[in-house]
């Protein structure tokens, strides 16, 4: 499992240096024949990897009973820290971020965070990363800090951006996260990863794949897989995304 270290100082460092070199995309190590299903959840096990089950949540999941979540076999949580508004472009803290972070940690879950970006420049991406870092310092974040950029139906700041521009924005966010001692991660579904970013510039960051299927055919390496948005977990009244984190044995 990813483990992040961080400085005791609450100073956010770094500026964006631009894209580095392109690299060939590493192929996935997983064989979908090693997936099993039990009670509607997927599990993975082979000679090299095992899976850990987790969820990702935001204010949409409302009030969560984290002790019940932990008792239902959930071992980690990716918590939305905040977002940039898709119309006005302002930064916002998720209204349940603090209570979700406290509750998940108290229940013994490993925790990571994600930020929903609508940045249109690398400067805005750096601003987002620094906003996140100031709110996770000293909070026991052991899993990655995730850059999540997606189109928004009806109102969208990013639809005019090129794939190269989106790639630079993702890289800028991740560079700042890494320079401040955390593990950065990029989120996306196959269509986004194929068409909306030039992923060969982002291979140094682990990938969180969103692909709602029983057995993904995405061919390149990913570290976490969000395989359903319709999961049911005790302690959560709504549907919730369920994820597999692949852990090397």
PDB file of N, CA, C and O in Angstrom, residues 128-200:
ATOM      1  N   UNK A 128      -4.619  24.766  -6.895  1.00  0.00           N
ATOM      2  CA  UNK A 128      -5.415  23.666  -6.358  1.00  0.00           C
ATOM      3  C   UNK A 128      -4.572  22.742  -5.488  1.00  0.00           C
ATOM      4  O   UNK A 128      -4.993  22.334  -4.402  1.00  0.00           O
ATOM      5  N   UNK A 129      -3.386  22.402  -5.980  1.00  0.00           N
ATOM      6  CA  UNK A 129      -2.513  21.507  -5.218  1.00  0.00           C
ATOM      7  C   UNK A 129      -2.139  22.118  -3.870  1.00  0.00           C
ATOM      8  O   UNK A 129      -2.143  21.425  -2.837  1.00  0.00           O
ATOM      9  N   UNK A 130      -1.823  23.389  -3.857  1.00  0.00           N
ATOM     10  CA  UNK A 130      -1.455  24.045  -2.606  1.00  0.00           C
ATOM     11  C   UNK A 130      -2.654  24.138  -1.657  1.00  0.00           C
ATOM     12  O   UNK A 130      -2.494  24.017  -0.435  1.00  0.00           O
ATOM     13  N   UNK A 131      -3.823  24.347  -2.215  1.00  0.00           N
ATOM     14  CA  UNK A 131      -5.054  24.350  -1.413  1.00  0.00           C
ATOM     15  C   UNK A 131      -5.230  23.006  -0.712  1.00  0.00           C
ATOM     16  O   UNK A 131      -5.570  22.939   0.474  1.00  0.00           O
ATOM     17  N   UNK A 132      -4.977  21.928  -1.446  1.00  0.00           N
ATOM     18  CA  UNK A 132      -5.096  20.586  -0.878  1.00  0.00           C
ATOM     19  C   UNK A 132      -4.051  20.360   0.204  1.00  0.00           C
ATOM     20  O   UNK A 132      -4.357  19.889   1.309  1.00  0.00           O
ATOM     21  N   UNK A 133      -2.810  20.675  -0.093  1.00  0.00           N
ATOM     22  CA  UNK A 133      -1.713  20.389   0.833  1.00  0.00           C
ATOM     23  C   UNK A 133      -1.926  21.086   2.173  1.00  0.00           C
ATOM     24  O   UNK A 133      -1.681  20.501   3.237  1.00  0.00           O
ATOM     25  N   UNK A 134      -2.391  22.306   2.139  1.00  0.00           N
ATOM     26  CA  UNK A 134      -2.608  23.048   3.387  1.00  0.00           C
ATOM     27  C   UNK A 134      -3.657  22.378   4.267  1.00  0.00           C
ATOM     28  O   UNK A 134      -3.693  22.601   5.472  1.00  0.00           O
ATOM     29  N   UNK A 135      -4.485  21.541   3.676  1.00  0.00           N
ATOM     30  CA  UNK A 135      -5.571  20.913   4.421  1.00  0.00           C
ATOM     31  C   UNK A 135      -5.320  19.442   4.739  1.00  0.00           C
ATOM     32  O   UNK A 135      -6.163  18.805   5.368  1.00  0.00           O
ATOM     33  N   UNK A 136      -4.163  18.929   4.336  1.00  0.00           N
ATOM     34  CA  UNK A 136      -3.839  17.530   4.671  1.00  0.00           C
ATOM     35  C   UNK A 136      -2.561  17.397   5.482  1.00  0.00           C
ATOM     36  O   UNK A 136      -2.251  16.307   5.956  1.00  0.00           O
ATOM     37  N   UNK A 137      -1.820  18.477   5.649  1.00  0.00           N
ATOM     38  CA  UNK A 137      -0.616  18.420   6.471  1.00  0.00           C
ATOM     39  C   UNK A 137      -0.961  17.908   7.868  1.00  0.00           C
ATOM     40  O   UNK A 137      -1.880  18.414   8.526  1.00  0.00           O
ATOM     41  N   UNK A 138      -0.224  16.908   8.312  1.00  0.00           N
ATOM     42  CA  UNK A 138      -0.401  16.418   9.664  1.00  0.00           C
ATOM     43  C   UNK A 138      -1.690  15.676   9.919  1.00  0.00           C
ATOM     44  O   UNK A 138      -2.032  15.409  11.075  1.00  0.00           O
ATOM     45  N   UNK A 139      -2.416  15.297   8.863  1.00  0.00           N
ATOM     46  CA  UNK A 139      -3.718  14.645   9.023  1.00  0.00           C
ATOM     47  C   UNK A 139      -3.652  13.128   8.851  1.00  0.00           C
ATOM     48  O   UNK A 139      -4.690  12.470   8.824  1.00  0.00           O
ATOM     49  N   UNK A 140      -2.462  12.581   8.706  1.00  0.00           N
ATOM     50  CA  UNK A 140      -2.342  11.134   8.605  1.00  0.00           C
ATOM     51  C   UNK A 140      -2.798  10.564   7.279  1.00  0.00           C
ATOM     52  O   UNK A 140      -3.314   9.444   7.227  1.00  0.00           O
ATOM     53  N   UNK A 141      -2.596  11.311   6.201  1.00  0.00           N
ATOM     54  CA  UNK A 141      -2.966  10.835   4.869  1.00  0.00           C
ATOM     55  C   UNK A 141      -1.906   9.851   4.398  1.00  0.00           C
ATOM     56  O   UNK A 141      -0.766  10.226   4.118  1.00  0.00           O
ATOM     57  N   UNK A 142      -2.269   8.576   4.303  1.00  0.00           N
ATOM     58  CA  UNK A 142      -1.314   7.531   3.941  1.00  0.00           C
ATOM     59  C   UNK A 142      -1.461   7.042   2.501  1.00  0.00           C
ATOM     60  O   UNK A 142      -0.568   6.383   1.979  1.00  0.00           O
ATOM     61  N   UNK A 143      -2.584   7.338   1.889  1.00  0.00           N
ATOM     62  CA  UNK A 143      -2.822   6.950   0.502  1.00  0.00           C
ATOM     63  C   UNK A 143      -2.639   8.171  -0.408  1.00  0.00           C
ATOM     64  O   UNK A 143      -2.466   9.293   0.069  1.00  0.00           O
ATOM     65  N   UNK A 144      -2.698   7.968  -1.714  1.00  0.00           N
ATOM     66  CA  UNK A 144      -2.385   9.081  -2.625  1.00  0.00           C
ATOM     67  C   UNK A 144      -3.334  10.267  -2.549  1.00  0.00           C
ATOM     68  O   UNK A 144      -4.462  10.185  -2.044  1.00  0.00           O
ATOM     69  N   UNK A 145      -2.827  11.372  -3.094  1.00  0.00           N
ATOM     70  CA  UNK A 145      -3.591  12.600  -3.305  1.00  0.00           C
ATOM     71  C   UNK A 145      -3.887  12.660  -4.796  1.00  0.00           C
ATOM     72  O   UNK A 145      -2.969  12.718  -5.616  1.00  0.00           O
ATOM     73  N   UNK A 146      -5.158  12.676  -5.158  1.00  0.00           N
ATOM     74  CA  UNK A 146      -5.570  12.376  -6.528  1.00  0.00           C
ATOM     75  C   UNK A 146      -6.055  13.624  -7.262  1.00  0.00           C
ATOM     76  O   UNK A 146      -6.854  14.408  -6.738  1.00  0.00           O
ATOM     77  N   UNK A 147      -5.580  13.738  -8.507  1.00  0.00           N
ATOM     78  CA  UNK A 147      -6.055  14.750  -9.441  1.00  0.00           C
ATOM     79  C   UNK A 147      -7.195  14.151 -10.249  1.00  0.00           C
ATOM     80  O   UNK A 147      -7.015  13.183 -10.981  1.00  0.00           O
ATOM     81  N   UNK A 148      -8.388  14.725 -10.115  1.00  0.00           N
ATOM     82  CA  UNK A 148      -9.589  14.237 -10.785  1.00  0.00           C
ATOM     83  C   UNK A 148     -10.155  15.360 -11.632  1.00  0.00           C
ATOM     84  O   UNK A 148     -10.760  16.298 -11.113  1.00  0.00           O
ATOM     85  N   UNK A 149      -9.971  15.273 -12.960  1.00  0.00           N
ATOM     86  CA  UNK A 149     -10.556  16.245 -13.879  1.00  0.00           C
ATOM     87  C   UNK A 149     -11.546  15.516 -14.778  1.00  0.00           C
ATOM     88  O   UNK A 149     -11.200  14.504 -15.388  1.00  0.00           O
ATOM     89  N   UNK A 150     -12.766  16.036 -14.850  1.00  0.00           N
ATOM     90  CA  UNK A 150     -13.804  15.430 -15.667  1.00  0.00           C
ATOM     91  C   UNK A 150     -14.664  16.538 -16.276  1.00  0.00           C
ATOM     92  O   UNK A 150     -14.799  17.611 -15.700  1.00  0.00           O
ATOM     93  N   UNK A 151     -15.261  16.261 -17.444  1.00  0.00           N
ATOM     94  CA  UNK A 151     -16.214  17.236 -17.991  1.00  0.00           C
ATOM     95  C   UNK A 151     -17.468  17.293 -17.141  1.00  0.00           C
ATOM     96  O   UNK A 151     -17.829  16.321 -16.479  1.00  0.00           O
ATOM     97  N   UNK A 152     -18.121  18.438 -17.155  1.00  0.00           N
ATOM     98  CA  UNK A 152     -19.358  18.626 -16.406  1.00  0.00           C
ATOM     99  C   UNK A 152     -20.458  18.959 -17.402  1.00  0.00           C
ATOM    100  O   UNK A 152     -20.360  19.947 -18.140  1.00  0.00           O
ATOM    101  N   UNK A 153     -21.488  18.143 -17.437  1.00  0.00           N
ATOM    102  CA  UNK A 153     -22.570  18.342 -18.394  1.00  0.00           C
ATOM    103  C   UNK A 153     -23.245  19.691 -18.170  1.00  0.00           C
ATOM    104  O   UNK A 153     -23.636  20.015 -17.049  1.00  0.00           O
ATOM    105  N   UNK A 154     -23.353  20.486 -19.217  1.00  0.00           N
ATOM    106  CA  UNK A 154     -24.085  21.743 -19.153  1.00  0.00           C
ATOM    107  C   UNK A 154     -23.272  22.942 -18.725  1.00  0.00           C
ATOM    108  O   UNK A 154     -23.600  24.063 -19.101  1.00  0.00           O
ATOM    109  N   UNK A 155     -22.218  22.727 -17.932  1.00  0.00           N
ATOM    110  CA  UNK A 155     -21.385  23.852 -17.485  1.00  0.00           C
ATOM    111  C   UNK A 155     -19.983  23.335 -17.261  1.00  0.00           C
ATOM    112  O   UNK A 155     -19.767  22.469 -16.422  1.00  0.00           O
ATOM    113  N   UNK A 156     -19.041  23.866 -18.000  1.00  0.00           N
ATOM    114  CA  UNK A 156     -17.733  23.244 -18.050  1.00  0.00           C
ATOM    115  C   UNK A 156     -16.683  24.299 -18.383  1.00  0.00           C
ATOM    116  O   UNK A 156     -16.834  25.025 -19.364  1.00  0.00           O
ATOM    117  N   UNK A 157     -15.634  24.375 -17.577  1.00  0.00           N
ATOM    118  CA  UNK A 157     -14.548  25.313 -17.856  1.00  0.00           C
ATOM    119  C   UNK A 157     -13.477  24.708 -18.754  1.00  0.00           C
ATOM    120  O   UNK A 157     -12.605  25.421 -19.231  1.00  0.00           O
ATOM    121  N   UNK A 158     -13.496  23.388 -18.945  1.00  0.00           N
ATOM    122  CA  UNK A 158     -12.334  22.720 -19.530  1.00  0.00           C
ATOM    123  C   UNK A 158     -12.547  22.173 -20.933  1.00  0.00           C
ATOM    124  O   UNK A 158     -11.607  21.649 -21.535  1.00  0.00           O
ATOM    125  N   UNK A 159     -13.761  22.297 -21.482  1.00  0.00           N
ATOM    126  CA  UNK A 159     -14.062  21.647 -22.759  1.00  0.00           C
ATOM    127  C   UNK A 159     -13.224  22.194 -23.910  1.00  0.00           C
ATOM    128  O   UNK A 159     -13.008  21.496 -24.900  1.00  0.00           O
ATOM    129  N   UNK A 160     -12.741  23.417 -23.784  1.00  0.00           N
ATOM    130  CA  UNK A 160     -11.954  24.007 -24.873  1.00  0.00           C
ATOM    131  C   UNK A 160     -10.479  23.636 -24.808  1.00  0.00           C
ATOM    132  O   UNK A 160      -9.727  23.943 -25.731  1.00  0.00           O
ATOM    133  N   UNK A 161     -10.055  22.983 -23.740  1.00  0.00           N
ATOM    134  CA  UNK A 161      -8.639  22.680 -23.570  1.00  0.00           C
ATOM    135  C   UNK A 161      -8.213  21.539 -24.492  1.00  0.00           C
ATOM    136  O   UNK A 161      -8.970  20.610 -24.755  1.00  0.00           O
ATOM    137  N   UNK A 162      -6.972  21.599 -24.955  1.00  0.00           N
ATOM    138  CA  UNK A 162      -6.411  20.500 -25.730  1.00  0.00           C
ATOM    139  C   UNK A 162      -5.931  19.399 -24.795  1.00  0.00           C
ATOM    140  O   UNK A 162      -5.772  19.613 -23.582  1.00  0.00           O
ATOM    141  N   UNK A 163      -5.669  18.225 -25.362  1.00  0.00           N
ATOM    142  CA  UNK A 163      -5.127  17.132 -24.553  1.00  0.00           C
ATOM    143  C   UNK A 163      -3.790  17.528 -23.941  1.00  0.00           C
ATOM    144  O   UNK A 163      -3.507  17.173 -22.792  1.00  0.00           O
ATOM    145  N   UNK A 164      -2.950  18.243 -24.676  1.00  0.00           N
ATOM    146  CA  UNK A 164      -1.662  18.673 -24.121  1.00  0.00           C
ATOM    147  C   UNK A 164      -1.874  19.617 -22.944  1.00  0.00           C
ATOM    148  O   UNK A 164      -1.187  19.511 -21.922  1.00  0.00           O
ATOM    149  N   UNK A 165      -2.813  20.548 -23.056  1.00  0.00           N
ATOM    150  CA  UNK A 165      -3.059  21.476 -21.960  1.00  0.00           C
ATOM    151  C   UNK A 165      -3.574  20.743 -20.721  1.00  0.00           C
ATOM    152  O   UNK A 165      -3.134  21.035 -19.595  1.00  0.00           O
ATOM    153  N   UNK A 166      -4.472  19.798 -20.912  1.00  0.00           N
ATOM    154  CA  UNK A 166      -4.967  19.014 -19.773  1.00  0.00           C
ATOM    155  C   UNK A 166      -3.843  18.200 -19.140  1.00  0.00           C
ATOM    156  O   UNK A 166      -3.787  18.040 -17.913  1.00  0.00           O
ATOM    157  N   UNK A 167      -2.956  17.695 -19.976  1.00  0.00           N
ATOM    158  CA  UNK A 167      -1.815  16.935 -19.467  1.00  0.00           C
ATOM    159  C   UNK A 167      -0.912  17.821 -18.617  1.00  0.00           C
ATOM    160  O   UNK A 167      -0.475  17.417 -17.531  1.00  0.00           O
ATOM    161  N   UNK A 168      -0.629  19.015 -19.091  1.00  0.00           N
ATOM    162  CA  UNK A 168       0.209  19.942 -18.331  1.00  0.00           C
ATOM    163  C   UNK A 168      -0.453  20.327 -17.015  1.00  0.00           C
ATOM    164  O   UNK A 168       0.231  20.436 -15.981  1.00  0.00           O
ATOM    165  N   UNK A 169      -1.761  20.516 -17.027  1.00  0.00           N
ATOM    166  CA  UNK A 169      -2.485  20.864 -15.806  1.00  0.00           C
ATOM    167  C   UNK A 169      -2.403  19.724 -14.791  1.00  0.00           C
ATOM    168  O   UNK A 169      -2.129  19.943 -13.601  1.00  0.00           O
ATOM    169  N   UNK A 170      -2.618  18.498 -15.264  1.00  0.00           N
ATOM    170  CA  UNK A 170      -2.508  17.338 -14.369  1.00  0.00           C
ATOM    171  C   UNK A 170      -1.097  17.222 -13.807  1.00  0.00           C
ATOM    172  O   UNK A 170      -0.906  16.969 -12.606  1.00  0.00           O
ATOM    173  N   UNK A 171      -0.109  17.404 -14.653  1.00  0.00           N
ATOM    174  CA  UNK A 171       1.285  17.286 -14.234  1.00  0.00           C
ATOM    175  C   UNK A 171       1.648  18.366 -13.225  1.00  0.00           C
ATOM    176  O   UNK A 171       2.368  18.106 -12.251  1.00  0.00           O
ATOM    177  N   UNK A 172       1.152  19.574 -13.446  1.00  0.00           N
ATOM    178  CA  UNK A 172       1.442  20.669 -12.514  1.00  0.00           C
ATOM    179  C   UNK A 172       0.894  20.351 -11.126  1.00  0.00           C
ATOM    180  O   UNK A 172       1.591  20.533 -10.111  1.00  0.00           O
ATOM    181  N   UNK A 173      -0.356  19.906 -11.057  1.00  0.00           N
ATOM    182  CA  UNK A 173      -0.944  19.526  -9.768  1.00  0.00           C
ATOM    183  C   UNK A 173      -0.094  18.453  -9.104  1.00  0.00           C
ATOM    184  O   UNK A 173       0.278  18.563  -7.925  1.00  0.00           O
ATOM    185  N   UNK A 174       0.233  17.403  -9.850  1.00  0.00           N
ATOM    186  CA  UNK A 174       0.950  16.267  -9.274  1.00  0.00           C
ATOM    187  C   UNK A 174       2.371  16.631  -8.858  1.00  0.00           C
ATOM    188  O   UNK A 174       2.868  16.138  -7.836  1.00  0.00           O
ATOM    189  N   UNK A 175       3.037  17.479  -9.634  1.00  0.00           N
ATOM    190  CA  UNK A 175       4.384  17.905  -9.247  1.00  0.00           C
ATOM    191  C   UNK A 175       4.390  18.565  -7.872  1.00  0.00           C
ATOM    192  O   UNK A 175       5.251  18.273  -7.034  1.00  0.00           O
ATOM    193  N   UNK A 176       3.444  19.464  -7.644  1.00  0.00           N
ATOM    194  CA  UNK A 176       3.406  20.167  -6.362  1.00  0.00           C
ATOM    195  C   UNK A 176       3.086  19.202  -5.227  1.00  0.00           C
ATOM    196  O   UNK A 176       3.693  19.262  -4.148  1.00  0.00           O
ATOM    197  N   UNK A 177       2.163  18.291  -5.460  1.00  0.00           N
ATOM    198  CA  UNK A 177       1.833  17.291  -4.445  1.00  0.00           C
ATOM    199  C   UNK A 177       3.074  16.482  -4.078  1.00  0.00           C
ATOM    200  O   UNK A 177       3.393  16.289  -2.889  1.00  0.00           O
ATOM    201  N   UNK A 178       3.806  16.018  -5.075  1.00  0.00           N
ATOM    202  CA  UNK A 178       4.988  15.186  -4.835  1.00  0.00           C
ATOM    203  C   UNK A 178       6.083  15.969  -4.127  1.00  0.00           C
ATOM    204  O   UNK A 178       6.761  15.439  -3.233  1.00  0.00           O
ATOM    205  N   UNK A 179       6.302  17.206  -4.510  1.00  0.00           N
ATOM    206  CA  UNK A 179       7.374  18.000  -3.909  1.00  0.00           C
ATOM    207  C   UNK A 179       7.113  18.305  -2.436  1.00  0.00           C
ATOM    208  O   UNK A 179       8.038  18.656  -1.709  1.00  0.00           O
ATOM    209  N   UNK A 180       5.870  18.150  -2.029  1.00  0.00           N
ATOM    210  CA  UNK A 180       5.535  18.383  -0.630  1.00  0.00           C
ATOM    211  C   UNK A 180       5.385  17.095   0.159  1.00  0.00           C
ATOM    212  O   UNK A 180       4.833  17.082   1.255  1.00  0.00           O
ATOM    213  N   UNK A 181       5.904  15.993  -0.402  1.00  0.00           N
ATOM    214  CA  UNK A 181       6.050  14.771   0.357  1.00  0.00           C
ATOM    215  C   UNK A 181       4.899  13.792   0.298  1.00  0.00           C
ATOM    216  O   UNK A 181       4.882  12.825   1.055  1.00  0.00           O
ATOM    217  N   UNK A 182       3.936  14.024  -0.595  1.00  0.00           N
ATOM    218  CA  UNK A 182       2.809  13.110  -0.741  1.00  0.00           C
ATOM    219  C   UNK A 182       2.908  12.363  -2.069  1.00  0.00           C
ATOM    220  O   UNK A 182       3.633  12.782  -2.977  1.00  0.00           O
ATOM    221  N   UNK A 183       2.169  11.290  -2.184  1.00  0.00           N
ATOM    222  CA  UNK A 183       2.088  10.546  -3.438  1.00  0.00           C
ATOM    223  C   UNK A 183       0.938  11.098  -4.264  1.00  0.00           C
ATOM    224  O   UNK A 183      -0.212  11.106  -3.811  1.00  0.00           O
ATOM    225  N   UNK A 184       1.241  11.552  -5.467  1.00  0.00           N
ATOM    226  CA  UNK A 184       0.212  12.047  -6.376  1.00  0.00           C
ATOM    227  C   UNK A 184      -0.310  10.908  -7.239  1.00  0.00           C
ATOM    228  O   UNK A 184       0.418   9.964  -7.554  1.00  0.00           O
ATOM    229  N   UNK A 185      -1.570  11.008  -7.632  1.00  0.00           N
ATOM    230  CA  UNK A 185      -2.209   9.995  -8.468  1.00  0.00           C
ATOM    231  C   UNK A 185      -3.131  10.698  -9.460  1.00  0.00           C
ATOM    232  O   UNK A 185      -3.689  11.757  -9.163  1.00  0.00           O
ATOM    233  N   UNK A 186      -3.294  10.091 -10.634  1.00  0.00           N
ATOM    234  CA  UNK A 186      -4.180  10.622 -11.678  1.00  0.00           C
ATOM    235  C   UNK A 186      -5.377   9.689 -11.823  1.00  0.00           C
ATOM    236  O   UNK A 186      -5.217   8.463 -11.887  1.00  0.00           O
ATOM    237  N   UNK A 187      -6.579  10.288 -11.903  1.00  0.00           N
ATOM    238  CA  UNK A 187      -7.832   9.543 -12.032  1.00  0.00           C
ATOM    239  C   UNK A 187      -8.386   9.717 -13.441  1.00  0.00           C
ATOM    240  O   UNK A 187      -8.293  10.799 -14.029  1.00  0.00           O
ATOM    241  N   UNK A 188      -8.996   8.647 -13.958  1.00  0.00           N
ATOM    242  CA  UNK A 188      -9.683   8.791 -15.229  1.00  0.00           C
ATOM    243  C   UNK A 188     -10.300   7.493 -15.699  1.00  0.00           C
ATOM    244  O   UNK A 188      -9.873   6.405 -15.308  1.00  0.00           O
ATOM    245  N   UNK A 189     -11.309   7.621 -16.569  1.00  0.00           N
ATOM    246  CA  UNK A 189     -11.865   6.452 -17.220  1.00  0.00           C
ATOM    247  C   UNK A 189     -11.102   6.195 -18.524  1.00  0.00           C
ATOM    248  O   UNK A 189     -10.299   7.031 -18.956  1.00  0.00           O
ATOM    249  N   UNK A 190     -11.299   5.039 -19.162  1.00  0.00           N
ATOM    250  CA  UNK A 190     -10.509   4.750 -20.366  1.00  0.00           C
ATOM    251  C   UNK A 190     -10.631   5.820 -21.443  1.00  0.00           C
ATOM    252  O   UNK A 190      -9.622   6.175 -22.075  1.00  0.00           O
ATOM    253  N   UNK A 191     -11.834   6.328 -21.684  1.00  0.00           N
ATOM    254  CA  UNK A 191     -11.993   7.347 -22.716  1.00  0.00           C
ATOM    255  C   UNK A 191     -11.153   8.583 -22.412  1.00  0.00           C
ATOM    256  O   UNK A 191     -10.475   9.129 -23.293  1.00  0.00           O
ATOM    257  N   UNK A 192     -11.187   9.028 -21.158  1.00  0.00           N
ATOM    258  CA  UNK A 192     -10.396  10.200 -20.762  1.00  0.00           C
ATOM    259  C   UNK A 192      -8.904   9.931 -20.927  1.00  0.00           C
ATOM    260  O   UNK A 192      -8.159  10.758 -21.453  1.00  0.00           O
ATOM    261  N   UNK A 193      -8.484   8.760 -20.493  1.00  0.00           N
ATOM    262  CA  UNK A 193      -7.058   8.437 -20.519  1.00  0.00           C
ATOM    263  C   UNK A 193      -6.540   8.249 -21.940  1.00  0.00           C
ATOM    264  O   UNK A 193      -5.390   8.571 -22.237  1.00  0.00           O
ATOM    265  N   UNK A 194      -7.394   7.753 -22.830  1.00  0.00           N
ATOM    266  CA  UNK A 194      -6.999   7.584 -24.231  1.00  0.00           C
ATOM    267  C   UNK A 194      -7.012   8.891 -25.010  1.00  0.00           C
ATOM    268  O   UNK A 194      -6.147   9.136 -25.856  1.00  0.00           O
ATOM    269  N   UNK A 195      -8.028   9.738 -24.725  1.00  0.00           N
ATOM    270  CA  UNK A 195      -8.314  10.856 -25.621  1.00  0.00           C
ATOM    271  C   UNK A 195      -8.068  12.239 -25.047  1.00  0.00           C
ATOM    272  O   UNK A 195      -7.804  13.175 -25.808  1.00  0.00           O
ATOM    273  N   UNK A 196      -8.156  12.400 -23.740  1.00  0.00           N
ATOM    274  CA  UNK A 196      -8.149  13.744 -23.163  1.00  0.00           C
ATOM    275  C   UNK A 196      -6.839  14.143 -22.511  1.00  0.00           C
ATOM    276  O   UNK A 196      -6.668  15.314 -22.146  1.00  0.00           O
ATOM    277  N   UNK A 197      -5.962  13.200 -22.286  1.00  0.00           N
ATOM    278  CA  UNK A 197      -4.619  13.515 -21.802  1.00  0.00           C
ATOM    279  C   UNK A 197      -3.605  12.694 -22.593  1.00  0.00           C
ATOM    280  O   UNK A 197      -3.942  11.682 -23.200  1.00  0.00           O
ATOM    281  N   UNK A 198      -2.372  13.169 -22.592  1.00  0.00           N
ATOM    282  CA  UNK A 198      -1.273  12.424 -23.187  1.00  0.00           C
ATOM    283  C   UNK A 198      -0.578  11.676 -22.046  1.00  0.00           C
ATOM    284  O   UNK A 198       0.360  12.167 -21.424  1.00  0.00           O
ATOM    285  N   UNK A 199      -1.072  10.485 -21.783  1.00  0.00           N
ATOM    286  CA  UNK A 199      -0.700   9.752 -20.584  1.00  0.00           C
ATOM    287  C   UNK A 199       0.780   9.383 -20.563  1.00  0.00           C
ATOM    288  O   UNK A 199       1.348   9.160 -19.488  1.00  0.00           O
ATOM    289  N   UNK A 200       1.409   9.353 -21.702  1.00  0.00           N
ATOM    290  CA  UNK A 200       2.829   9.003 -21.754  1.00  0.00           C
ATOM    291  C   UNK A 200       3.708  10.031 -21.053  1.00  0.00           C
ATOM    292  O   UNK A 200       4.860   9.749 -20.743  1.00  0.00           O
TER     293      UNK A 200
END
